[in-house]
XYZ file of N, CA, C and O in Angstrom:
832
model
N 16.097 50.223 35.166
C 14.657 50.109 35.768
C 13.628 51.213 35.568
O 14.003 52.438 35.328
N 12.379 50.997 34.774
C 11.570 51.957 34.272
C 10.853 52.590 35.495
O 11.084 52.232 36.576
N 10.097 53.523 35.245
C 9.544 54.493 36.181
C 8.620 53.625 36.927
O 8.558 53.851 38.174
N 7.706 52.907 36.406
C 6.776 52.187 37.035
C 7.336 51.250 38.110
O 6.827 51.014 39.441
N 8.364 50.511 37.790
C 9.040 49.559 38.653
C 9.739 50.348 39.679
O 9.723 49.707 40.986
N 10.477 51.395 39.617
C 11.019 52.272 40.496
C 9.834 52.587 41.443
O 10.142 52.582 42.750
N 8.874 53.099 41.018
C 7.811 53.750 42.063
C 7.193 52.393 42.860
O 6.879 52.672 44.118
N 7.040 51.440 42.229
C 6.536 50.114 42.865
C 7.538 49.785 44.042
O 7.293 49.479 45.236
N 8.849 49.809 43.693
C 9.979 49.642 44.707
C 9.882 50.466 45.887
O 10.110 50.038 47.002
N 9.630 51.722 45.632
C 9.895 52.762 46.506
C 8.507 52.911 47.373
O 8.434 53.552 48.431
N 7.558 51.866 47.045
C 6.402 51.828 47.878
C 5.353 53.073 47.393
O 4.351 53.223 48.014
N 5.640 53.639 46.313
C 4.733 54.884 46.108
C 3.379 54.569 45.231
O 2.559 55.360 45.229
N 3.476 53.626 44.555
C 2.317 52.733 43.671
C 2.264 51.359 44.200
O 3.333 50.977 44.341
N 1.307 50.792 43.782
C 0.959 49.251 43.826
C 1.673 48.602 42.881
O 1.323 48.994 41.626
N 2.131 47.611 43.156
C 2.429 46.426 42.061
C 1.258 46.114 41.327
O 0.103 45.667 41.877
N 1.165 46.379 39.922
C -0.356 46.033 39.187
C -0.524 44.562 39.340
O -1.849 44.381 39.251
N 0.478 43.655 39.686
C -0.135 42.278 39.942
C -0.417 41.928 41.229
O -0.842 40.591 41.513
N -0.513 42.895 42.115
C -0.739 42.648 43.617
C -2.209 42.640 43.711
O -2.788 43.079 42.799
N -2.860 42.170 44.854
C -4.192 42.178 44.916
C -4.783 43.694 44.839
O -5.925 43.977 44.305
N -4.045 44.402 45.622
C -4.365 45.866 45.623
C -4.350 46.490 44.181
O -5.297 47.270 43.852
N -3.315 46.297 43.771
C -3.091 46.756 42.245
C -4.103 46.218 41.333
O -4.431 47.103 40.454
N -4.273 44.765 41.422
C -5.530 44.404 40.565
C -6.778 45.212 40.802
O -7.533 45.361 39.452
N -7.088 45.468 41.737
C -8.413 46.142 42.268
C -8.323 47.627 41.360
O -9.132 48.099 41.032
N -7.158 48.230 41.610
C -7.071 49.510 40.951
C -7.054 49.569 39.560
O -7.619 50.314 38.764
N -6.345 48.314 38.915
C -6.524 48.394 37.461
C -7.618 47.963 36.838
O -8.337 48.740 35.927
N -8.504 47.098 37.456
C -9.922 46.721 36.937
C -10.932 47.837 37.130
O -11.847 48.267 36.326
N -10.697 48.411 38.427
C -11.630 49.499 38.617
C -11.287 50.785 37.662
O -12.409 51.497 37.305
N -10.230 50.873 37.428
C -9.914 52.046 36.406
C -10.489 51.893 35.025
O -11.201 52.736 34.258
N -10.542 50.491 34.501
C -11.391 50.437 33.476
C -12.805 50.396 33.423
O -13.506 50.929 32.603
N -13.340 50.103 34.496
C -14.860 50.151 34.773
C -15.223 51.659 35.083
O -16.269 51.947 34.356
N -14.401 52.317 35.753
C -14.870 53.778 35.702
C -14.718 54.595 34.399
O -15.484 55.455 34.393
N -13.885 54.250 33.640
C -13.818 54.801 32.404
C -14.813 54.201 31.495
O -15.236 55.164 30.602
N -15.203 53.064 31.434
C -16.425 52.815 30.710
C -17.685 53.094 31.156
O -18.529 53.317 30.210
N -17.860 52.940 32.449
C -19.349 53.245 32.933
C -19.421 54.476 33.910
O -20.561 54.957 34.018
N -18.261 54.964 34.227
C -18.350 56.233 35.149
C -18.369 55.551 36.579
O -18.615 54.622 36.979
N -17.741 56.399 37.490
C -17.726 56.258 38.774
C -18.874 55.679 39.581
O -19.161 54.807 40.383
N -19.980 56.781 39.471
C -21.249 56.555 39.990
C -21.976 55.151 39.629
O -22.656 54.309 40.461
N -21.978 54.984 38.384
C -22.589 53.780 37.909
C -21.783 52.272 38.254
O -22.275 51.279 37.873
N -20.721 52.374 38.719
C -19.853 51.207 38.887
C -20.089 50.826 40.431
O -19.905 51.608 41.215
N -20.668 49.802 40.520
C -20.774 49.174 41.937
C -19.472 48.274 42.435
O -18.618 47.785 41.649
N -19.608 48.104 43.863
C -18.461 47.527 44.346
C -18.518 45.865 43.925
O -17.622 45.240 43.568
N -19.693 45.572 43.680
C -20.048 44.109 43.090
C -19.368 44.098 41.758
O -18.872 42.998 41.460
N -19.477 45.121 40.867
C -19.134 45.064 39.533
C -17.512 44.939 39.523
O -16.772 44.136 38.721
N -16.726 45.586 40.443
C -15.483 45.873 40.643
C -14.930 44.473 41.234
O -13.970 43.846 40.617
N -15.631 43.795 42.177
C -15.049 42.447 42.624
C -15.249 41.481 41.505
O -14.459 40.511 41.579
N -16.228 41.358 40.768
C -16.494 40.654 39.605
C -15.377 40.736 38.637
O -14.936 39.283 37.947
N -14.846 41.970 38.358
C -13.981 41.859 37.440
C -12.496 41.541 37.771
O -11.832 41.040 37.086
N -12.230 41.656 39.144
C -11.148 41.226 39.745
C -11.215 39.644 40.063
O -10.079 39.089 40.037
N -12.244 39.253 40.278
C -12.384 37.472 40.536
C -12.401 37.440 41.859
O -11.983 36.346 42.567
N -13.136 38.275 42.839
C -12.994 37.964 44.190
C -14.442 38.404 44.819
O -15.344 38.822 44.003
N -14.710 38.043 46.232
C -15.955 38.392 46.672
C -15.844 40.078 47.142
O -14.750 40.525 47.281
N -17.072 40.696 46.948
C -17.296 41.973 47.352
C -16.894 42.321 48.652
O -16.115 43.422 48.774
N -16.952 41.470 49.642
C -16.489 42.027 50.996
C -14.952 42.034 50.961
O -14.307 42.658 51.847
N -14.426 41.169 50.104
C -12.910 41.235 50.104
C -12.029 42.495 49.704
O -11.048 42.847 50.022
N -12.926 43.348 48.857
C -12.359 44.631 48.456
C -12.184 45.663 49.527
O -11.115 46.153 49.685
N -12.997 45.458 50.680
C -12.921 46.183 51.875
C -11.562 45.699 52.772
O -11.371 46.517 53.833
N -10.753 44.725 52.383
C -9.527 44.510 53.230
C -8.523 45.518 52.527
O -7.339 45.729 53.287
N -8.745 45.954 51.317
C -7.871 46.880 50.990
C -8.349 48.344 50.833
O -7.243 49.322 50.943
N -9.770 48.736 50.730
C -10.125 50.056 50.489
C -11.309 49.934 51.555
O -12.149 49.154 51.585
N -11.336 51.007 52.391
C -12.756 51.344 53.088
C -13.798 51.568 52.335
O -14.877 51.075 52.636
N -13.778 52.347 51.537
C -14.894 52.737 50.596
C -14.534 52.664 49.114
O -13.407 52.991 48.851
N -15.612 52.880 48.209
C -15.289 53.065 46.856
C -14.442 54.135 46.421
O -13.753 54.029 45.628
N -14.701 55.262 47.133
C -13.962 56.589 46.746
C -12.446 56.468 46.943
O -11.763 57.045 46.508
N -12.289 55.584 47.941
C -10.735 55.282 48.097
C -10.079 54.906 47.188
O -8.889 54.954 46.693
N -10.789 53.986 46.176
C -10.251 53.228 44.912
C -10.169 54.311 43.885
O -8.935 54.419 43.370
N -10.910 55.091 43.656
C -11.002 56.232 42.793
C -9.656 57.159 43.064
O -9.188 57.576 42.397
N -9.543 57.487 44.499
C -8.381 58.494 44.943
C -7.159 57.776 44.558
O -6.183 58.395 44.051
N -6.926 56.282 44.850
C -5.945 55.620 44.378
C -5.372 55.642 42.940
O -4.503 55.763 42.823
N -6.377 55.710 42.270
C -6.165 55.667 40.765
C -5.675 56.874 40.332
O -4.789 57.060 39.740
N -6.430 58.012 40.734
C -5.680 59.558 40.713
C -4.415 59.762 41.198
O -3.629 60.464 40.550
N -4.155 59.133 42.426
C -2.736 59.431 43.235
C -1.735 58.712 42.335
O -0.617 59.358 42.071
N -2.085 57.640 41.790
C -0.879 56.653 41.178
C -0.797 57.347 39.826
O 0.354 57.615 39.140
N -1.621 57.994 39.164
C -1.613 58.853 37.897
C -0.815 59.742 38.049
O 0.212 60.051 37.254
N -0.919 60.790 39.116
C -0.060 61.985 39.173
C 1.252 61.510 39.642
O 2.303 62.094 39.164
N 1.371 60.432 40.412
C 2.783 60.024 41.030
C 3.548 59.471 39.597
O 4.995 60.103 39.534
N 3.143 58.747 38.846
C 3.747 58.572 37.501
C 4.145 59.463 36.780
O 5.297 59.611 36.148
N 3.066 60.347 36.459
C 3.395 61.644 35.823
C 4.448 62.497 36.115
O 5.199 62.998 35.483
N 4.557 62.629 37.536
C 5.471 63.380 38.152
C 6.982 62.656 37.906
O 7.873 63.360 37.487
N 7.025 61.399 38.239
C 8.038 60.697 37.911
C 8.675 60.888 36.750
O 9.795 60.899 36.275
N 7.891 60.632 35.733
C 8.304 60.704 34.274
C 8.759 61.946 33.809
O 10.029 62.076 32.963
N 8.207 63.226 34.482
C 8.662 64.330 34.088
C 10.041 64.807 34.623
O 10.870 65.410 33.947
N 10.069 64.266 35.919
C 11.259 64.485 36.514
C 12.485 63.609 35.738
O 13.762 64.238 35.619
N 12.256 62.450 35.416
C 13.311 61.876 34.716
C 13.547 62.482 33.363
O 14.572 62.340 32.989
N 12.332 62.790 32.538
C 12.690 63.693 31.318
C 13.757 64.527 31.431
O 14.599 64.811 30.460
N 13.393 65.705 32.460
C 14.085 66.818 32.637
C 15.691 66.413 32.855
O 16.621 67.222 32.445
N 15.892 65.335 33.603
C 17.550 64.947 33.877
C 18.086 64.657 32.530
O 19.192 64.449 32.680
N 17.295 64.111 31.511
C 18.042 63.572 30.443
C 18.602 64.674 29.341
O 18.997 64.407 28.451
N 17.934 65.964 29.510
C 18.139 67.231 28.780
C 19.478 68.017 29.017
O 19.534 68.044 30.586
N 19.824 68.673 28.125
C 20.902 69.340 28.699
C 20.616 71.051 28.626
O 21.318 71.738 29.492
N 19.901 71.371 27.794
C 19.515 72.876 27.758
C 18.085 73.159 28.144
O 17.206 72.286 28.201
N 17.758 74.387 28.424
C 16.530 74.750 28.732
C 15.329 74.479 27.590
O 14.356 73.857 28.055
N 16.075 74.532 26.368
C 14.908 74.414 25.390
C 14.833 72.745 25.317
O 13.617 72.306 24.819
N 15.955 72.000 25.427
C 15.372 70.573 25.401
C 14.774 70.132 26.706
O 13.829 69.179 26.575
N 14.934 70.500 27.964
C 13.992 70.432 28.937
C 12.581 70.767 28.742
O 11.853 69.796 28.826
N 12.378 71.778 28.082
C 10.997 72.041 27.578
C 10.415 71.123 26.639
O 9.419 70.517 26.850
N 11.110 70.575 25.712
C 10.715 69.793 24.667
C 10.317 68.355 25.420
O 9.329 67.711 25.195
N 11.351 68.077 26.193
C 11.069 66.636 27.025
C 9.731 66.788 27.871
O 9.126 65.898 27.913
N 9.411 67.883 28.701
C 8.318 67.860 29.428
C 6.997 67.703 28.433
O 6.033 67.146 28.700
N 7.244 68.524 27.305
C 5.896 68.322 26.281
C 5.843 66.958 25.797
O 4.703 66.385 26.013
N 6.888 66.294 25.579
C 7.097 64.949 24.988
C 6.310 63.973 26.180
O 5.717 63.176 25.850
N 6.859 64.351 27.345
C 6.533 63.500 28.637
C 4.895 63.529 28.745
O 4.425 62.508 29.172
N 4.495 64.684 28.852
C 3.060 65.034 28.984
C 2.237 64.288 27.906
O 1.122 63.744 28.067
N 2.588 64.202 26.597
C 1.956 63.667 25.647
C 1.800 62.156 25.881
O 0.814 61.478 25.760
N 2.983 61.633 26.290
C 2.908 60.217 26.682
C 2.034 59.882 27.913
O 1.573 58.699 27.855
N 1.937 60.682 28.813
C 1.050 60.479 29.816
C -0.220 60.647 29.425
O -1.174 59.481 29.869
N -0.623 61.398 28.433
C -2.048 61.643 28.222
C -2.495 60.448 27.051
O -3.539 59.756 27.185
N -1.551 59.881 26.107
C -1.811 58.970 25.076
C -1.163 57.634 25.251
O -1.530 56.755 24.517
N -0.630 57.517 26.318
C 0.077 56.221 26.751
C -0.685 55.283 27.662
O -1.955 55.710 27.790
N -0.080 54.504 28.436
C -0.652 53.604 29.199
C -1.445 54.172 30.454
O -2.364 53.819 31.149
N -1.109 55.619 30.864
C -1.694 56.255 31.743
C -2.828 57.146 31.374
O -3.467 57.637 32.219
N -2.977 56.964 30.118
C -4.117 58.008 29.423
C -5.365 57.729 30.301
O -6.069 58.700 30.455
N -5.844 56.622 30.522
C -7.256 56.212 31.037
C -7.065 56.543 32.492
O -8.277 57.323 32.719
N -6.280 56.685 33.246
C -6.295 57.187 34.722
C -6.270 58.569 34.754
O -7.123 59.241 35.416
N -5.656 59.294 33.752
C -5.485 60.895 33.460
C -6.854 61.357 33.268
O -7.244 62.264 33.696
N -7.543 60.569 32.326
C -8.823 60.976 31.801
C -9.821 61.022 33.099
O -10.624 61.743 33.234
N -9.586 59.826 33.900
C -10.631 59.672 35.049
C -10.225 60.857 36.060
O -11.283 61.404 36.600
N -9.124 61.159 36.075
C -8.591 62.354 37.162
C -9.415 63.487 36.771
O -9.915 64.280 37.734
N -9.640 63.859 35.450
C -10.435 64.934 35.000
C -11.780 64.638 34.948
O -12.694 65.707 35.605
N -12.268 63.542 34.587
C -13.788 63.650 34.376
C -14.388 63.088 35.722
O -15.589 63.464 35.884
N -13.584 62.645 36.757
C -14.416 62.180 37.966
C -13.900 63.012 39.151
O -14.136 62.621 40.183
N -13.407 64.218 38.962
C -12.706 65.030 39.961
C -13.902 65.197 40.920
O -13.644 65.555 42.072
N -14.965 65.899 40.594
C -16.236 66.240 41.473
C -16.670 65.011 42.360
O -17.589 65.224 43.124
N -16.209 63.629 41.766
C -16.514 62.554 42.777
C -16.011 62.288 43.954
O -16.443 61.341 44.638
N -14.974 62.977 44.233
C -14.036 62.668 45.424
C -14.305 63.991 46.138
O -14.540 65.030 45.811
N -14.149 63.945 47.628
C -14.370 64.704 48.446
C -13.280 65.800 48.372
O -12.201 65.689 47.797
N -13.724 67.030 49.304
C -12.726 68.078 49.018
C -11.513 67.704 49.760
O -10.268 68.272 49.336
N -11.416 66.812 50.811
C -10.106 66.445 51.503
C -9.309 65.908 50.562
O -8.137 66.195 50.463
N -9.984 64.795 49.760
C -8.904 63.972 49.008
C -8.708 64.791 47.787
O -7.487 64.670 47.007
N -9.358 65.821 47.234
C -9.045 66.883 46.245
C -7.709 67.610 46.797
O -6.999 67.602 45.767
N -7.791 68.079 47.854
C -6.820 68.824 48.449
C -5.322 68.080 48.572
O -4.346 68.561 48.272
N -5.662 66.937 48.905
C -4.281 66.004 48.983
C -3.763 65.685 47.448
O -2.697 65.773 47.241
N -4.589 65.617 46.398
C -4.255 65.161 45.242
C -3.758 66.601 44.588
O -2.934 66.519 43.616
N -4.188 67.794 44.856
C -3.749 69.097 44.361
C -2.389 69.320 44.901
O -1.527 69.910 44.108
N -2.058 68.860 46.288
C -0.809 69.082 46.847
C 0.319 68.179 46.099
O 1.317 68.489 45.886
N -0.305 67.142 45.692
C 0.581 65.988 44.911
C 0.797 66.625 43.440
O 2.237 66.873 43.118
N -0.037 67.232 42.929
C 0.327 67.837 41.428
C 1.036 68.948 41.451
O 1.525 69.350 40.562
N 1.023 69.684 42.621
C 1.871 71.045 42.717
C 3.233 70.542 42.497
O 4.164 71.412 41.720
N 3.797 69.522 42.637
C 5.401 69.124 42.325
C 5.448 69.159 40.801
O 6.460 69.684 40.537
N 4.276 68.519 40.136
C 4.452 68.391 38.544
C 4.290 69.880 38.026
O 5.340 70.302 37.090
N 3.509 70.932 38.596
C 3.608 72.226 38.259
C 4.535 72.885 38.478
O 5.013 73.896 37.589
N 5.397 72.879 39.705
C 6.490 73.568 39.874
C 7.606 73.277 38.872
O 8.521 74.124 38.432
N 7.450 71.952 38.631
C 8.778 71.722 37.462
C 8.337 72.330 36.161
O 9.389 72.821 35.458
N 7.081 72.380 35.715
C 7.045 73.109 34.374
C 7.327 74.586 34.603
O 7.902 75.023 33.610
N 7.021 75.279 35.657
C 7.388 76.568 35.950
C 8.775 76.984 36.000
O 9.399 77.773 35.320
N 9.306 75.971 36.482
C 11.059 76.034 36.499
C 11.392 76.008 35.203
O 12.375 76.861 34.932
N 11.214 74.955 34.509
C 11.770 74.822 33.047
C 11.311 75.898 32.350
O 12.184 76.420 31.362
N 10.076 76.260 32.210
C 9.617 77.580 31.489
C 10.594 78.812 31.814
O 10.883 79.514 30.984
N 10.700 78.996 32.976
C 11.621 80.206 33.671
C 13.145 80.191 33.283
O 13.749 81.227 32.855
N 13.423 78.940 32.912
C 14.883 78.676 32.496
C 15.127 79.284 31.154
O 16.139 79.777 30.764
N 14.027 79.103 30.363
C 14.120 79.548 28.979
C 14.083 81.157 28.891
O 13.293 81.732 29.824
N 14.773 81.750 28.236
C 15.051 83.118 27.728
C 13.537 83.873 27.578
O 13.002 83.062 26.571
N 13.144 84.721 28.372
C 11.846 85.481 27.932
C 11.591 85.701 26.464
O 10.814 85.769 25.974
N 12.859 86.129 25.883
C 12.701 86.591 24.484
C 12.713 85.332 23.398
O 12.207 85.557 22.390
N 12.696 84.061 24.034
C 12.407 82.963 23.135
C 10.990 82.449 23.668
O 10.441 81.750 22.443
N 10.362 82.931 24.539
C 8.990 82.231 24.838
C 7.949 82.874 23.897
O 7.822 84.322 23.885
N 7.158 82.394 23.321
C 5.889 82.950 22.559
C 5.166 83.815 23.242
O 4.786 84.941 23.013
N 4.932 83.532 24.674
C 4.186 84.369 25.406
C 5.068 84.425 26.756
O 5.568 83.460 27.464
N 5.260 85.761 27.222
C 6.018 85.949 28.462
C 5.521 85.619 29.844
O 6.161 85.480 30.767
N 4.094 85.875 29.774
C 3.236 85.575 30.932
C 3.443 84.098 31.345
O 2.580 83.153 30.591
N 4.302 83.410 31.950
C 4.317 82.033 32.157
C 3.356 81.245 32.822
O 2.854 80.051 32.203
N 2.476 81.813 33.854
C 1.330 81.177 34.218
C 0.356 81.049 33.185
O -0.456 79.900 32.991
N 0.080 82.011 32.190
C -0.760 81.881 31.268
C -0.300 81.014 30.207
O -1.021 80.059 29.563
N 1.161 80.977 29.852
C 1.690 80.061 28.741
C 1.332 78.662 29.369
O 1.192 77.652 28.640
N 1.607 78.444 30.605
C 1.535 76.917 31.130
C 0.084 76.593 30.922
O 0.003 75.337 30.583
N -0.980 77.274 31.420
C -2.271 76.995 31.070
C -2.789 76.672 29.584
O -3.529 75.523 29.381
N -1.975 77.486 28.764
C -2.405 77.313 27.303
C -1.759 76.003 26.735
O -2.351 75.421 26.037
N -0.771 75.651 27.360
C 0.232 74.426 26.953
C -0.635 73.196 27.408
O -0.990 72.234 26.718
N -0.950 73.221 28.579
C -1.788 72.197 29.294
C -3.026 71.892 28.552
O -3.377 70.775 28.125
N -3.860 73.044 28.232
C -5.142 72.876 27.369
C -4.857 72.361 26.230
O -5.707 71.427 25.605
N -3.872 72.727 25.389
C -3.649 72.330 24.176
C -3.085 70.824 24.106
O -3.843 70.090 23.323
N -2.346 70.399 24.876
C -1.991 69.063 25.127
C -3.104 68.096 25.560
O -3.445 66.836 24.930
N -3.953 68.594 26.379
C -5.107 67.688 26.801
C -5.922 67.606 25.739
O -6.749 66.655 25.558
N -6.364 68.791 25.013
C -7.298 68.693 23.880
C -6.919 67.940 22.853
O -7.805 67.146 21.948
N -5.528 67.309 22.651
C -5.145 66.437 21.716
C -5.768 65.075 21.693
O -5.791 64.331 20.535
N -6.213 64.812 22.845
C -7.101 63.243 22.878
C -8.179 63.510 21.885
O -8.798 62.243 21.611
N -8.822 64.637 21.625
C -10.014 64.847 20.657
C -9.640 64.618 19.233
O -10.427 64.184 18.332
N -8.182 64.483 18.886
C -8.086 64.642 17.501
C -6.653 63.583 16.935
O -6.539 63.145 16.074
N -6.056 63.523 18.035
C -4.811 62.876 17.716
C -4.707 61.317 17.887
O -5.464 60.731 18.829
N -4.306 60.493 17.113
C -4.291 59.246 17.165
C -2.923 58.513 17.039
O -2.257 58.984 16.126
N -2.695 57.741 17.862
C -1.405 57.002 17.896
C -1.123 56.205 16.588
O 0.338 56.055 16.346
N -1.807 55.799 15.665
C -1.793 55.138 14.544
C -1.886 56.087 13.321
O -1.941 55.500 12.213
N -1.805 57.305 13.639
C -1.910 58.332 12.522
C -0.650 58.562 11.800
O 0.224 57.791 11.884
N -0.766 59.777 11.092
C 0.370 60.171 10.200
C 1.740 60.779 10.996
O 2.737 60.681 10.320
N 1.511 61.140 12.400
C 2.783 61.619 13.026
C 2.851 60.858 14.383
O 1.720 60.461 15.022
N 4.042 60.705 14.923
C 4.269 59.955 16.279
C 4.158 61.163 17.208
O 4.057 62.449 16.985
N 4.328 60.640 18.534
C 4.370 61.692 19.669
C 5.588 62.468 19.510
O 5.617 63.711 19.918
N 6.837 62.032 18.895
C 8.110 62.692 19.070
C 7.766 64.041 18.018
O 8.302 65.141 18.278
N 7.232 63.664 16.796
C 6.876 64.829 15.783
C 5.838 65.919 16.680
O 5.952 67.091 16.353
N 4.828 65.347 17.134
C 3.690 66.170 17.745
C 4.343 66.874 18.936
O 4.194 68.113 18.924
N 5.575 66.419 19.719
C 6.096 67.181 20.521
C 7.079 68.442 20.043
O 6.951 69.432 20.537
N 7.576 68.151 18.716
C 8.147 69.102 18.127
C 7.267 70.238 17.704
O 7.635 71.596 17.645
N 5.860 69.889 17.295
C 5.233 71.030 16.827
C 4.636 71.785 17.874
O 4.360 73.002 17.717
N 4.545 71.263 18.946
C 3.907 71.872 20.451
C 5.155 72.908 20.604
O 5.000 73.909 21.100
N 6.350 72.463 20.654
C 7.367 73.323 21.052
C 7.560 74.380 20.249
O 8.035 75.479 20.632
N 7.433 74.182 19.067
C 7.307 75.346 17.881
C 6.378 76.342 18.259
O 6.290 77.578 17.874
N 5.181 76.083 18.916
C 4.175 76.976 19.295
C 4.559 77.906 20.491
O 4.056 78.830 20.736
N 5.217 77.142 21.368
C 5.651 77.712 22.678
C 6.914 78.568 22.727
O 6.945 79.723 23.116
N 7.691 78.174 21.846
C 9.055 79.253 21.597
C 8.770 79.734 20.342
O 8.200 79.669 19.429
N 9.601 81.020 20.065
C 9.739 81.467 18.830
C 10.757 81.056 17.793
O 11.943 81.242 17.678
N 10.180 79.851 17.342
C 10.875 78.882 16.587
C 10.305 78.564 15.320
O 9.467 77.736 15.489
N 10.531 79.298 14.153
C 9.817 78.962 12.899
C 9.885 77.404 12.512
O 11.099 76.980 12.717
N 8.957 76.896 11.796
C 8.846 75.556 11.450
C 9.695 75.540 9.873
O 9.556 76.604 9.298
N 10.690 74.777 9.647
C 11.319 74.573 8.231
C 10.346 73.850 7.505
O 9.541 73.258 7.884
N 10.611 73.974 6.272
C 10.146 73.036 5.313
C 10.308 71.605 5.723
O 9.184 70.836 5.288
N 11.326 70.917 6.062
C 11.424 69.661 6.236
C 10.588 69.005 7.295
O 10.360 68.192 7.406
N 10.289 70.252 8.248
C 9.480 69.731 9.507
C 8.048 69.595 9.189
O 7.332 68.774 9.754
N 7.565 70.216 7.967
C 6.061 69.893 7.480
C 5.725 68.734 7.267
O 6.641 67.920 6.870
N 4.538 68.206 7.248
C 3.820 67.014 6.950
C 3.978 67.084 5.382
O 3.547 67.911 4.766
């Protein structure tokens, strides 16, 4: 059972084919294309193929849809990270798996939702922001735990909070230049990122 199916079964995210799930999926597309503010309830209803009033059987206000998109993105991200770590045997392997998983989150099927999470953050209330930050804390705790498991002498930077922020920034910025159909795949990109985080020189055969 893949991560998405497991989360649906556990009731942590909506079935994408359910009425509520379809609203979330279509809203995600519209928010990414037009922005949250410029997307109307009527736009969402038309994309889903329902009457505008039917949306309110599932969500009280438009912001609740935005929050649901963000919340599901974080839940999927956390679940993938946790699964990735369980597959690794050593601290170095765990770190590489975290990097690879985060790249998949950014460049894979959840990339749009993660982009919305960043770009539309100010469009949600402080209360909703706080709930999302508490959920994301699970994700960051796992990163800190794995970084701390690696020997300080192996880390390129010993200040773990700073190192984590630099990793996050570098991986997020890859959306500006990395292409899935380019000359390297996500596995290779993960190896390059790992080489920056650890004191691990690249070998000749690793080079492009």
